[in-house]
Amino acid sequence: MVNSLTNYEVSIIKNLLGKPNFKNQEIAGLINRSRGDAKSDVSSGRISNIKNDQIQKYKNIDACSDKEVETFLENAKNLKILVSTTDNNPISNSMLEVLFPSKSTDTTKLNITETDQIECKLGFNIVMKTIAAFANNKGGYFAFGVKDKTWDVVGLNPAKLKKFQEFDLKDINQKIRTALGADLQVQKAVYRIENKFVGIMYIAEAKIKPLIFTKSDGKEGFAEGHIYYRYSGEDRLIAPLDLQNIIEVRIRDLSKTILTKHISQILDAGPTNSAVLNLETGEVDGASGKFVIDEKLLKEIEFIKEGEFQEKSGKPTLKLVGELTQTTGVKTVTSLGNITNHNLMMAFLNQETVENSVAFVKHLSFTQTQWLPIYYFMKMANIDRYNAQKLIAEAVGSLKGSVKFQTLRIKEGKLPPKGGQADAKYIQLLKAGSTFEIGDMSKQEKRCLLRSIQSLSKYDCDLSYILGILKLFYPDEFNSDKKYTYKSMIRATISYVDATYFR
């Protein structure tokens, strides 16, 4: 839900927070400008959260060096955001007009500054280090026929212009493959500025980063194993934090790719015909139930590598035959002995699979807290309303008042009280899938958002989206040092979502 910060961005923020002349709002503005996309903006409230160590995953990240901050500030100051046009072609005239505007006072000069996306050269010479640097950042442009530093539009002379026009991109693609072991999107165009002709070459961002030089070239000044990154006006070896950020994004994208593949396979086979094998426990869990592969047999299972299976070989690596033997002690994701309200809340918000789901249902008869999720656990335990009431009523040592409330709640399908009117604006934002910065909201706004969630049906919003919002409230809003008066409203909203999606 929230636009997550990278470790690199957090290290920049922590350094700036240590400087007296940078306020939270200004720091947020710098981070947002460096991102170049309004949809990924973060708020000053997030900066405040980091300053006060309120976000657990950011606590152990150290502030970066002053030199890295200087580079960041220079990039943020000179960043030219690629604005969207009706033409998505990166070398279209409409795009180039935005990227290479002329000065109003002197049309022979470009109105640009040093940037991490543009490299100006007087002649037509392509530098491999710059190509690698552009590709490892967000892509960029060579402008041949423009004097660096002064931005004078000299243009290519007829001989160089002809050479540029006749230059076959296959040659540069082959050179890139040889030096970097990758294929990149490379495009070129001739762009006219007044009566001068400038050669433009676009290098796209690499799909898989980082690009690493696989060979050395003393003439061009790069060595095997070098990773170059584009900084403001220069190509240099990548800084550790930038490399860490690239690796984090790559791991995240890889995880999404693998997950997408599995989801596609499940849809092809049909959800009822699919199951998940846990290679650690041997548990196979599907729509119709679960079984466990014996640990001795589990060690013998090998997977055929994709593309190596041959039909004529006849059989997979291991074929399971024989009779199934009933066993006990099956391991599952979550199994808690002494269940607490917090356990129950977190299991619901994270949509965990719990072994003792019946015990989670019974738990409601042992707590004086009335509004807690229950239908999710009833569904997991495969018990209906009648049997759920019976379980709660017959629980040994239960609280009489709790039993009465919970059994009546299940029997009549009661929903928790909203505590006020919903807000049409918030309902519209929720239906549109908007993000919410809880840290920046007042107590009144938070209460209004919770009431609005309680006005939604399960057809209005995706469950994971709503759970993501509720996670912003819980458990952070339940810290012992906080004295909020709307904890009961948060619990009631969670219970409403539970009833709406699982009853």
Coordinates of C-alpha atoms in Angstrom, one line a residue:
M1 CA 0.0 0.0 0.0
V2 CA 2.6 2.5 1.0
N3 CA 5.3 3.5 -1.5
S4 CA 8.2 1.7 0.0
L5 CA 11.6 3.4 0.3
T6 CA 14.8 1.6 -0.8
N7 CA 17.7 1.2 1.6
Y8 CA 19.6 3.8 -0.5
E9 CA 16.8 6.4 -0.1
V10 CA 16.6 5.7 3.6
S11 CA 20.4 6.2 4.0
I12 CA 20.1 9.5 2.1
I13 CA 17.2 10.6 4.4
K14 CA 19.1 9.7 7.6
N15 CA 22.1 11.8 6.4
L16 CA 19.9 14.8 5.6
L17 CA 18.0 14.5 8.9
G18 CA 21.4 15.1 10.6
K19 CA 21.8 18.4 8.8
P20 CA 20.1 21.4 10.5
N21 CA 19.0 23.1 7.2
F22 CA 16.9 20.3 5.9
K23 CA 13.2 20.0 7.0
N24 CA 11.1 16.9 6.6
Q25 CA 9.0 18.4 3.8
E26 CA 12.1 19.4 1.9
I27 CA 13.7 16.0 2.2
A28 CA 10.4 14.3 1.0
G29 CA 10.4 16.7 -2.0
L30 CA 14.0 15.7 -2.9
I31 CA 13.2 12.0 -2.7
N32 CA 10.1 12.5 -4.8
R33 CA 11.9 14.6 -7.4
S34 CA 14.6 11.9 -7.7
R35 CA 11.9 9.3 -8.4
G36 CA 10.4 11.4 -11.2
D37 CA 6.9 9.8 -10.9
A38 CA 4.1 11.4 -8.9
K39 CA 2.5 8.0 -8.3
S40 CA 5.4 6.9 -6.2
D41 CA 5.6 10.1 -4.0
V42 CA 6.3 9.7 -0.3
S43 CA 5.1 12.2 2.4
S44 CA 6.9 14.2 5.0
G45 CA 5.2 12.0 7.6
R46 CA 7.3 9.1 6.4
I47 CA 10.4 11.2 6.9
S48 CA 9.2 11.9 10.5
N49 CA 8.6 8.2 11.0
I50 CA 12.2 7.4 10.0
K51 CA 13.5 10.3 12.2
N52 CA 11.7 8.8 15.3
D53 CA 12.7 5.2 14.5
Q54 CA 9.0 4.2 14.1
I55 CA 9.6 1.9 11.1
Q56 CA 11.2 -1.3 12.2
K57 CA 12.7 -2.4 8.9
Y58 CA 14.6 0.9 8.5
K59 CA 16.1 1.1 12.0
N60 CA 19.4 -0.8 11.1
I61 CA 20.1 1.3 8.0
D62 CA 23.0 3.7 8.5
A63 CA 23.2 7.2 7.1
C64 CA 25.3 7.4 3.9
S65 CA 28.4 9.5 3.4
D66 CA 28.3 13.2 2.7
K67 CA 29.8 12.6 -0.7
E68 CA 27.0 10.3 -1.7
V69 CA 24.5 12.9 -0.5
E70 CA 26.2 15.5 -2.7
T71 CA 25.8 13.3 -5.7
F72 CA 22.2 12.7 -4.8
L73 CA 21.4 16.4 -4.4
E74 CA 23.1 17.2 -7.7
N75 CA 21.1 14.6 -9.5
A76 CA 17.8 15.8 -7.9
K77 CA 18.6 19.4 -8.8
N78 CA 19.3 18.6 -12.5
L79 CA 16.8 15.8 -13.1
K80 CA 14.8 16.2 -16.2
I81 CA 11.7 14.1 -15.8
L82 CA 10.7 12.3 -19.0
V83 CA 7.2 13.6 -19.5
S84 CA 4.7 11.3 -21.2
T85 CA 3.5 12.2 -24.7
T86 CA 0.9 10.8 -27.0
D87 CA 3.8 9.1 -28.8
N88 CA 5.6 6.5 -26.6
N89 CA 8.6 6.5 -29.0
P90 CA 11.6 7.8 -26.9
I91 CA 13.1 9.4 -30.0
S92 CA 9.9 11.0 -31.4
N93 CA 10.0 14.8 -32.1
S94 CA 7.6 15.5 -29.3
M95 CA 9.8 13.7 -26.8
L96 CA 13.0 15.3 -28.1
E97 CA 11.5 18.7 -27.9
V98 CA 10.9 18.2 -24.2
L99 CA 14.4 16.8 -23.6
F100 CA 16.4 19.2 -25.7
P101 CA 14.7 22.7 -25.6
S102 CA 16.5 25.7 -26.9
K103 CA 17.1 28.8 -24.8
S104 CA 14.6 31.5 -25.5
T105 CA 17.4 34.2 -25.4
D106 CA 19.8 32.2 -27.7
T107 CA 18.4 29.4 -29.9
T108 CA 21.9 28.2 -30.7
K109 CA 22.2 26.9 -27.1
L110 CA 20.2 24.2 -25.4
N111 CA 18.4 25.0 -22.2
I112 CA 19.7 22.0 -20.3
T113 CA 22.1 21.3 -17.5
E114 CA 24.3 18.3 -16.6
T115 CA 22.0 15.3 -16.1
D116 CA 22.1 11.6 -15.6
Q117 CA 20.1 11.1 -18.8
I118 CA 21.9 13.1 -21.4
E119 CA 25.5 13.0 -22.7
C120 CA 26.5 15.7 -25.2
K121 CA 29.4 15.2 -27.6
L122 CA 30.8 17.5 -30.3
G123 CA 31.6 14.6 -32.7
F124 CA 30.1 11.2 -33.4
N125 CA 31.9 8.9 -31.0
I126 CA 30.1 6.3 -28.9
V127 CA 31.6 5.4 -25.4
M128 CA 30.8 1.9 -24.1
K129 CA 31.2 3.0 -20.4
T130 CA 28.4 5.6 -21.0
I131 CA 26.2 2.9 -22.6
A132 CA 26.6 0.6 -19.6
A133 CA 26.1 3.5 -17.2
F134 CA 22.8 4.6 -18.9
A135 CA 21.5 1.0 -19.0
N136 CA 22.3 0.5 -15.3
N137 CA 20.4 3.6 -14.3
K138 CA 17.2 4.5 -16.2
G139 CA 18.5 4.8 -19.7
G140 CA 19.7 7.9 -21.5
Y141 CA 20.6 9.9 -24.7
F142 CA 23.7 10.7 -26.6
A143 CA 23.4 14.1 -28.4
F144 CA 26.1 14.2 -31.1
G145 CA 26.8 17.7 -32.4
V146 CA 26.3 19.5 -29.1
K147 CA 29.2 20.9 -27.1
D148 CA 29.4 19.6 -23.6
K149 CA 29.3 22.1 -20.7
T150 CA 28.3 25.1 -22.8
W151 CA 25.4 23.3 -24.7
D152 CA 26.2 25.1 -27.9
V153 CA 24.4 23.4 -30.8
V154 CA 27.2 23.0 -33.4
G155 CA 25.5 20.2 -35.4
L156 CA 27.3 17.4 -37.3
N157 CA 29.1 18.4 -40.4
P158 CA 27.9 16.7 -43.6
A159 CA 30.5 13.9 -43.4
K160 CA 29.7 13.0 -39.8
L161 CA 26.0 13.4 -40.4
K162 CA 26.2 10.9 -43.3
K163 CA 28.3 8.5 -41.1
F164 CA 25.7 8.7 -38.3
Q165 CA 22.8 8.2 -40.7
E166 CA 24.4 5.2 -42.3
F167 CA 25.6 3.7 -39.0
D168 CA 24.1 0.2 -38.6
L169 CA 22.7 -0.3 -35.1
K170 CA 23.6 -4.0 -35.5
D171 CA 27.2 -3.0 -35.1
I172 CA 26.7 -1.4 -31.7
N173 CA 24.4 -4.2 -30.6
Q174 CA 27.1 -6.7 -31.4
K175 CA 29.6 -4.6 -29.5
I176 CA 27.3 -4.4 -26.5
R177 CA 26.7 -8.2 -26.5
T178 CA 30.5 -8.8 -26.6
A179 CA 31.4 -6.4 -23.9
L180 CA 28.4 -6.7 -21.5
G181 CA 26.8 -10.0 -22.5
A182 CA 23.4 -8.4 -22.9
D183 CA 21.0 -7.1 -25.5
L184 CA 19.8 -3.5 -25.2
Q185 CA 17.3 -1.4 -27.1
V186 CA 19.2 1.2 -29.1
Q187 CA 17.5 3.7 -31.3
K188 CA 18.8 6.7 -33.3
A189 CA 17.3 9.8 -35.0
V190 CA 18.4 13.0 -36.6
Y191 CA 17.0 16.0 -34.8
R192 CA 17.0 19.5 -36.3
I193 CA 17.5 22.5 -34.1
E194 CA 17.2 25.7 -36.1
N195 CA 19.4 25.0 -39.1
K196 CA 21.7 22.5 -37.4
F197 CA 21.4 18.7 -37.4
V198 CA 22.1 16.8 -34.2
G199 CA 22.4 13.0 -34.0
I200 CA 20.4 11.5 -31.2
M201 CA 21.0 7.9 -29.9
Y202 CA 18.8 6.5 -27.2
I203 CA 20.0 3.7 -24.9
A204 CA 17.2 2.0 -23.0
E205 CA 17.3 0.9 -19.4
A206 CA 18.5 -2.7 -19.1
K207 CA 15.8 -5.2 -18.3
I208 CA 18.1 -7.2 -16.1
K209 CA 20.6 -5.2 -14.0
P210 CA 23.4 -4.7 -13.2
L211 CA 25.2 -5.0 -16.5
I212 CA 28.8 -6.1 -15.9
F213 CA 31.7 -5.8 -18.3
T214 CA 32.7 -9.3 -19.3
K215 CA 36.0 -8.3 -20.9
S216 CA 38.6 -5.5 -20.6
D217 CA 39.5 -2.8 -23.0
G218 CA 42.4 -0.6 -22.1
K219 CA 41.7 1.8 -25.0
E220 CA 38.2 2.6 -23.8
G221 CA 39.2 2.4 -20.1
F222 CA 37.0 -0.4 -18.7
A223 CA 38.0 -3.7 -17.2
E224 CA 36.3 -7.1 -16.7
G225 CA 34.0 -7.1 -13.7
H226 CA 33.5 -3.3 -13.7
I227 CA 29.9 -2.0 -13.2
Y228 CA 29.3 1.6 -14.4
Y229 CA 26.4 3.8 -13.3
R230 CA 25.2 7.1 -14.7
Y231 CA 25.5 10.0 -12.2
S232 CA 25.0 13.7 -12.9
G233 CA 27.2 14.5 -16.0
E234 CA 29.5 11.5 -15.5
D235 CA 29.9 7.8 -15.8
R236 CA 31.7 6.1 -12.9
L237 CA 31.9 2.9 -11.0
I238 CA 28.7 2.3 -9.1
A239 CA 28.4 3.3 -5.5
P240 CA 27.7 0.5 -3.0
L241 CA 24.2 1.8 -2.1
D242 CA 23.2 2.1 -5.8
L243 CA 24.3 -1.5 -6.4
Q244 CA 22.4 -2.6 -3.3
N245 CA 19.3 -0.9 -4.6
I246 CA 19.6 -2.6 -8.0
I247 CA 20.0 -6.0 -6.4
E248 CA 16.9 -5.4 -4.2
V249 CA 14.8 -4.5 -7.2
R250 CA 16.1 -7.5 -9.1
I251 CA 15.2 -9.9 -6.3
R252 CA 11.8 -8.4 -6.0
D253 CA 11.1 -8.6 -9.7
L254 CA 12.4 -12.2 -9.8
S255 CA 10.0 -13.1 -7.0
K256 CA 7.1 -11.6 -8.9
T257 CA 8.1 -13.6 -12.1
I258 CA 8.3 -16.9 -10.2
L259 CA 5.0 -16.2 -8.5
T260 CA 3.3 -15.3 -11.8
K261 CA 4.5 -18.5 -13.4
H262 CA 3.1 -20.6 -10.5
I263 CA -0.2 -18.7 -10.6
S264 CA -0.5 -19.4 -14.4
Q265 CA 0.1 -23.1 -13.9
I266 CA -2.5 -23.2 -11.2
L267 CA -5.0 -21.5 -13.5
D268 CA -4.2 -23.9 -16.3
A269 CA -4.7 -26.9 -14.2
G270 CA -7.6 -25.5 -12.2
P271 CA -7.4 -24.4 -8.5
T272 CA -9.2 -27.6 -7.4
N273 CA -6.7 -29.8 -9.3
S274 CA -3.6 -28.0 -7.8
A275 CA -1.7 -28.4 -4.6
V276 CA 1.4 -27.0 -3.0
L277 CA 4.4 -29.2 -1.9
N278 CA 6.4 -27.9 1.0
L279 CA 9.9 -29.5 0.4
E280 CA 10.9 -28.8 4.1
T281 CA 7.9 -30.6 5.7
G282 CA 6.7 -32.9 2.9
E283 CA 3.2 -31.5 3.3
V284 CA 1.1 -31.4 0.1
D285 CA -1.9 -29.0 0.6
G286 CA -4.7 -28.7 -1.9
A287 CA -8.3 -27.6 -2.2
S288 CA -9.6 -31.1 -1.2
G289 CA -7.3 -31.5 1.8
K290 CA -3.7 -32.4 2.5
F291 CA -1.3 -35.3 2.9
V292 CA 2.3 -35.7 3.9
I293 CA 5.2 -37.4 2.0
D294 CA 7.4 -39.4 4.3
E295 CA 10.7 -37.7 5.2
K296 CA 12.8 -40.6 3.8
L297 CA 11.0 -40.4 0.5
L298 CA 11.2 -36.6 0.4
K299 CA 15.0 -36.8 0.3
E300 CA 14.8 -38.8 -2.9
I301 CA 12.6 -36.4 -4.8
E302 CA 14.4 -34.6 -7.7
F303 CA 13.0 -32.1 -10.1
I304 CA 13.5 -32.3 -13.8
K305 CA 15.1 -29.1 -15.1
E306 CA 12.9 -27.1 -17.5
G307 CA 13.6 -28.1 -21.1
E308 CA 15.3 -31.4 -20.2
F309 CA 12.3 -33.7 -20.0
Q310 CA 12.0 -36.1 -23.0
E311 CA 8.8 -37.9 -23.8
K312 CA 10.6 -41.0 -25.0
S313 CA 12.4 -41.5 -21.7
G314 CA 8.9 -42.4 -20.4
K315 CA 8.9 -41.6 -16.7
P316 CA 9.7 -38.7 -14.3
T317 CA 12.6 -38.9 -11.9
L318 CA 10.5 -40.4 -9.1
K319 CA 7.0 -42.0 -9.2
L320 CA 5.1 -42.3 -6.0
V321 CA 3.3 -45.6 -5.7
G322 CA 1.7 -47.6 -2.9
E323 CA -0.9 -47.0 -0.2
L324 CA -1.3 -43.9 1.8
T325 CA -0.7 -44.3 5.6
Q326 CA -2.5 -42.1 8.1
T327 CA -0.2 -40.1 10.3
T328 CA -0.3 -37.4 12.9
G329 CA 1.7 -34.3 13.8
V330 CA 1.4 -32.6 10.4
K331 CA 3.2 -29.3 10.4
T332 CA 1.5 -26.2 9.1
V333 CA 2.3 -22.6 8.8
T334 CA 1.1 -21.4 12.2
S335 CA 0.4 -23.3 15.3
L336 CA 0.1 -21.5 18.7
G337 CA -0.6 -22.9 22.1
N338 CA -1.6 -19.9 24.2
I339 CA -3.5 -17.9 21.6
T340 CA -3.8 -14.1 22.3
N341 CA -5.9 -11.4 20.7
H342 CA -2.7 -10.2 19.0
N343 CA -2.0 -13.7 17.5
L344 CA -5.6 -13.8 16.2
M345 CA -5.4 -10.3 14.7
M346 CA -2.1 -10.9 12.9
A347 CA -3.0 -14.3 11.6
F348 CA -6.1 -12.7 10.0
L349 CA -4.3 -9.6 8.6
N350 CA -1.5 -11.8 7.1
Q351 CA -4.0 -14.4 6.0
E352 CA -2.0 -17.2 7.6
T353 CA -2.9 -20.8 7.5
V354 CA -3.2 -22.1 11.0
E355 CA -3.2 -25.7 12.2
N356 CA -5.3 -25.1 15.3
S357 CA -8.0 -23.0 13.6
V358 CA -10.7 -24.5 15.8
A359 CA -8.8 -23.2 18.9
F360 CA -8.8 -19.7 17.3
V361 CA -12.5 -19.9 17.1
K362 CA -12.8 -21.0 20.7
H363 CA -10.5 -18.2 21.8
L364 CA -13.3 -15.7 21.5
S365 CA -15.1 -17.3 24.5
F366 CA -12.0 -16.6 26.7
T367 CA -11.5 -12.9 26.0
Q368 CA -13.6 -9.9 27.0
T369 CA -12.7 -8.2 23.7
Q370 CA -15.9 -8.5 21.7
W371 CA -15.0 -7.6 18.1
L372 CA -12.3 -9.9 16.7
P373 CA -12.2 -11.8 13.4
I374 CA -13.8 -15.2 13.5
Y375 CA -15.3 -16.2 10.1
Y376 CA -11.9 -16.6 8.5
F377 CA -11.0 -19.2 11.1
M378 CA -14.4 -20.9 10.8
K379 CA -13.9 -21.2 7.1
M380 CA -10.4 -22.6 7.6
A381 CA -11.7 -25.1 10.2
N382 CA -14.5 -26.0 7.8
I383 CA -17.2 -25.5 10.5
D384 CA -20.6 -23.8 10.0
R385 CA -22.3 -21.2 12.2
Y386 CA -24.2 -23.8 14.2
N387 CA -21.0 -25.8 15.1
A388 CA -19.1 -22.6 15.8
Q389 CA -21.7 -21.6 18.4
K390 CA -21.5 -25.0 19.9
L391 CA -17.7 -24.9 20.2
I392 CA -17.8 -21.6 21.9
A393 CA -20.7 -22.5 24.2
E394 CA -19.0 -25.8 25.3
A395 CA -15.5 -24.4 25.8
V396 CA -14.3 -25.3 29.3
G397 CA -13.4 -22.3 31.5
S398 CA -14.9 -19.8 29.1
L399 CA -16.3 -16.4 30.1
K400 CA -20.1 -16.4 30.4
G401 CA -20.6 -12.9 29.0
S402 CA -18.2 -13.6 26.1
V403 CA -20.0 -16.9 25.2
K404 CA -23.4 -15.1 25.2
F405 CA -22.1 -12.2 23.0
Q406 CA -20.2 -14.4 20.5
T407 CA -22.8 -17.0 20.0
L408 CA -25.5 -14.4 19.5
R409 CA -23.2 -12.5 17.1
I410 CA -22.7 -15.6 15.0
K411 CA -26.3 -16.7 15.1
E412 CA -27.7 -13.3 14.0
G413 CA -24.8 -12.3 11.8
K414 CA -24.2 -9.1 13.7
L415 CA -21.8 -6.5 12.3
P416 CA -19.8 -4.2 14.5
P417 CA -20.9 -0.5 15.0
K418 CA -19.4 2.1 12.7
G419 CA -19.1 4.8 15.3
G420 CA -20.3 7.5 12.9
Q421 CA -21.0 8.3 9.2
A422 CA -18.8 7.3 6.4
D423 CA -17.3 9.9 4.1
A424 CA -18.1 9.8 0.3
K425 CA -14.6 11.1 -0.6
Y426 CA -12.9 8.3 1.3
I427 CA -15.2 5.7 -0.2
Q428 CA -14.4 7.0 -3.7
L429 CA -10.7 6.9 -2.9
L430 CA -10.9 3.3 -1.6
K431 CA -12.8 2.1 -4.6
A432 CA -10.2 3.7 -6.8
G433 CA -7.4 1.8 -4.9
S434 CA -5.7 4.9 -3.7
T435 CA -2.8 4.9 -1.2
F436 CA -3.1 6.4 2.3
E437 CA -0.4 8.0 4.4
I438 CA -1.6 7.1 7.8
G439 CA 1.3 9.0 9.5
D440 CA 0.1 12.2 8.0
M441 CA -3.6 11.9 8.9
S442 CA -5.2 13.3 12.0
K443 CA -7.1 11.2 14.5
Q444 CA -10.4 12.4 13.0
E445 CA -9.3 11.5 9.5
K446 CA -8.2 8.1 10.6
R447 CA -11.6 7.4 12.2
C448 CA -13.3 8.6 9.1
L449 CA -11.3 6.3 6.9
L450 CA -12.1 3.3 9.2
R451 CA -15.9 4.2 9.1
S452 CA -15.7 4.3 5.3
I453 CA -14.1 0.9 5.1
Q454 CA -17.1 -0.4 7.0
S455 CA -19.3 0.9 4.3
L456 CA -17.8 -1.2 1.5
S457 CA -18.9 -4.5 0.1
K458 CA -16.6 -7.3 -0.9
Y459 CA -17.2 -6.4 -4.5
D460 CA -15.9 -2.8 -4.1
C461 CA -12.3 -3.6 -3.2
D462 CA -9.8 -6.4 -3.4
L463 CA -9.3 -8.0 0.0
S464 CA -5.5 -7.7 -0.1
Y465 CA -5.8 -4.0 -0.7
I466 CA -8.1 -3.5 2.4
L467 CA -5.8 -5.7 4.5
G468 CA -2.9 -3.6 3.4
I469 CA -4.6 -0.4 4.8
L470 CA -5.5 -2.1 8.0
K471 CA -1.9 -3.2 8.5
L472 CA -1.0 0.5 8.6
F473 CA -3.2 0.8 11.7
Y474 CA -2.3 -2.5 13.4
P475 CA -0.2 -3.3 15.3
D476 CA 1.6 0.1 15.2
E477 CA -1.4 1.9 16.5
F478 CA -1.5 -0.5 19.5
N479 CA 2.0 0.4 20.8
S480 CA 1.9 0.6 24.6
D481 CA 3.2 4.2 24.6
K482 CA 0.2 5.4 22.5
K483 CA -3.0 6.6 24.1
Y484 CA -5.3 6.5 21.1
T485 CA -9.0 6.1 21.9
Y486 CA -10.0 4.4 18.7
K487 CA -8.4 0.9 19.2
S488 CA -11.9 -0.5 19.5
M489 CA -12.8 1.1 16.1
I490 CA -9.8 -0.6 14.5
R491 CA -10.8 -3.9 15.9
A492 CA -14.4 -3.4 14.8
T493 CA -13.2 -2.5 11.2
I494 CA -11.1 -5.6 11.0
S495 CA -14.1 -7.7 12.3
Y496 CA -16.3 -6.0 9.6
V497 CA -13.8 -7.0 6.9
D498 CA -13.7 -10.5 8.2
A499 CA -17.5 -10.8 8.2
T500 CA -17.8 -9.2 4.7
Y501 CA -15.3 -11.4 2.9
F502 CA -15.6 -14.7 4.9
R503 CA -19.1 -15.0 6.5

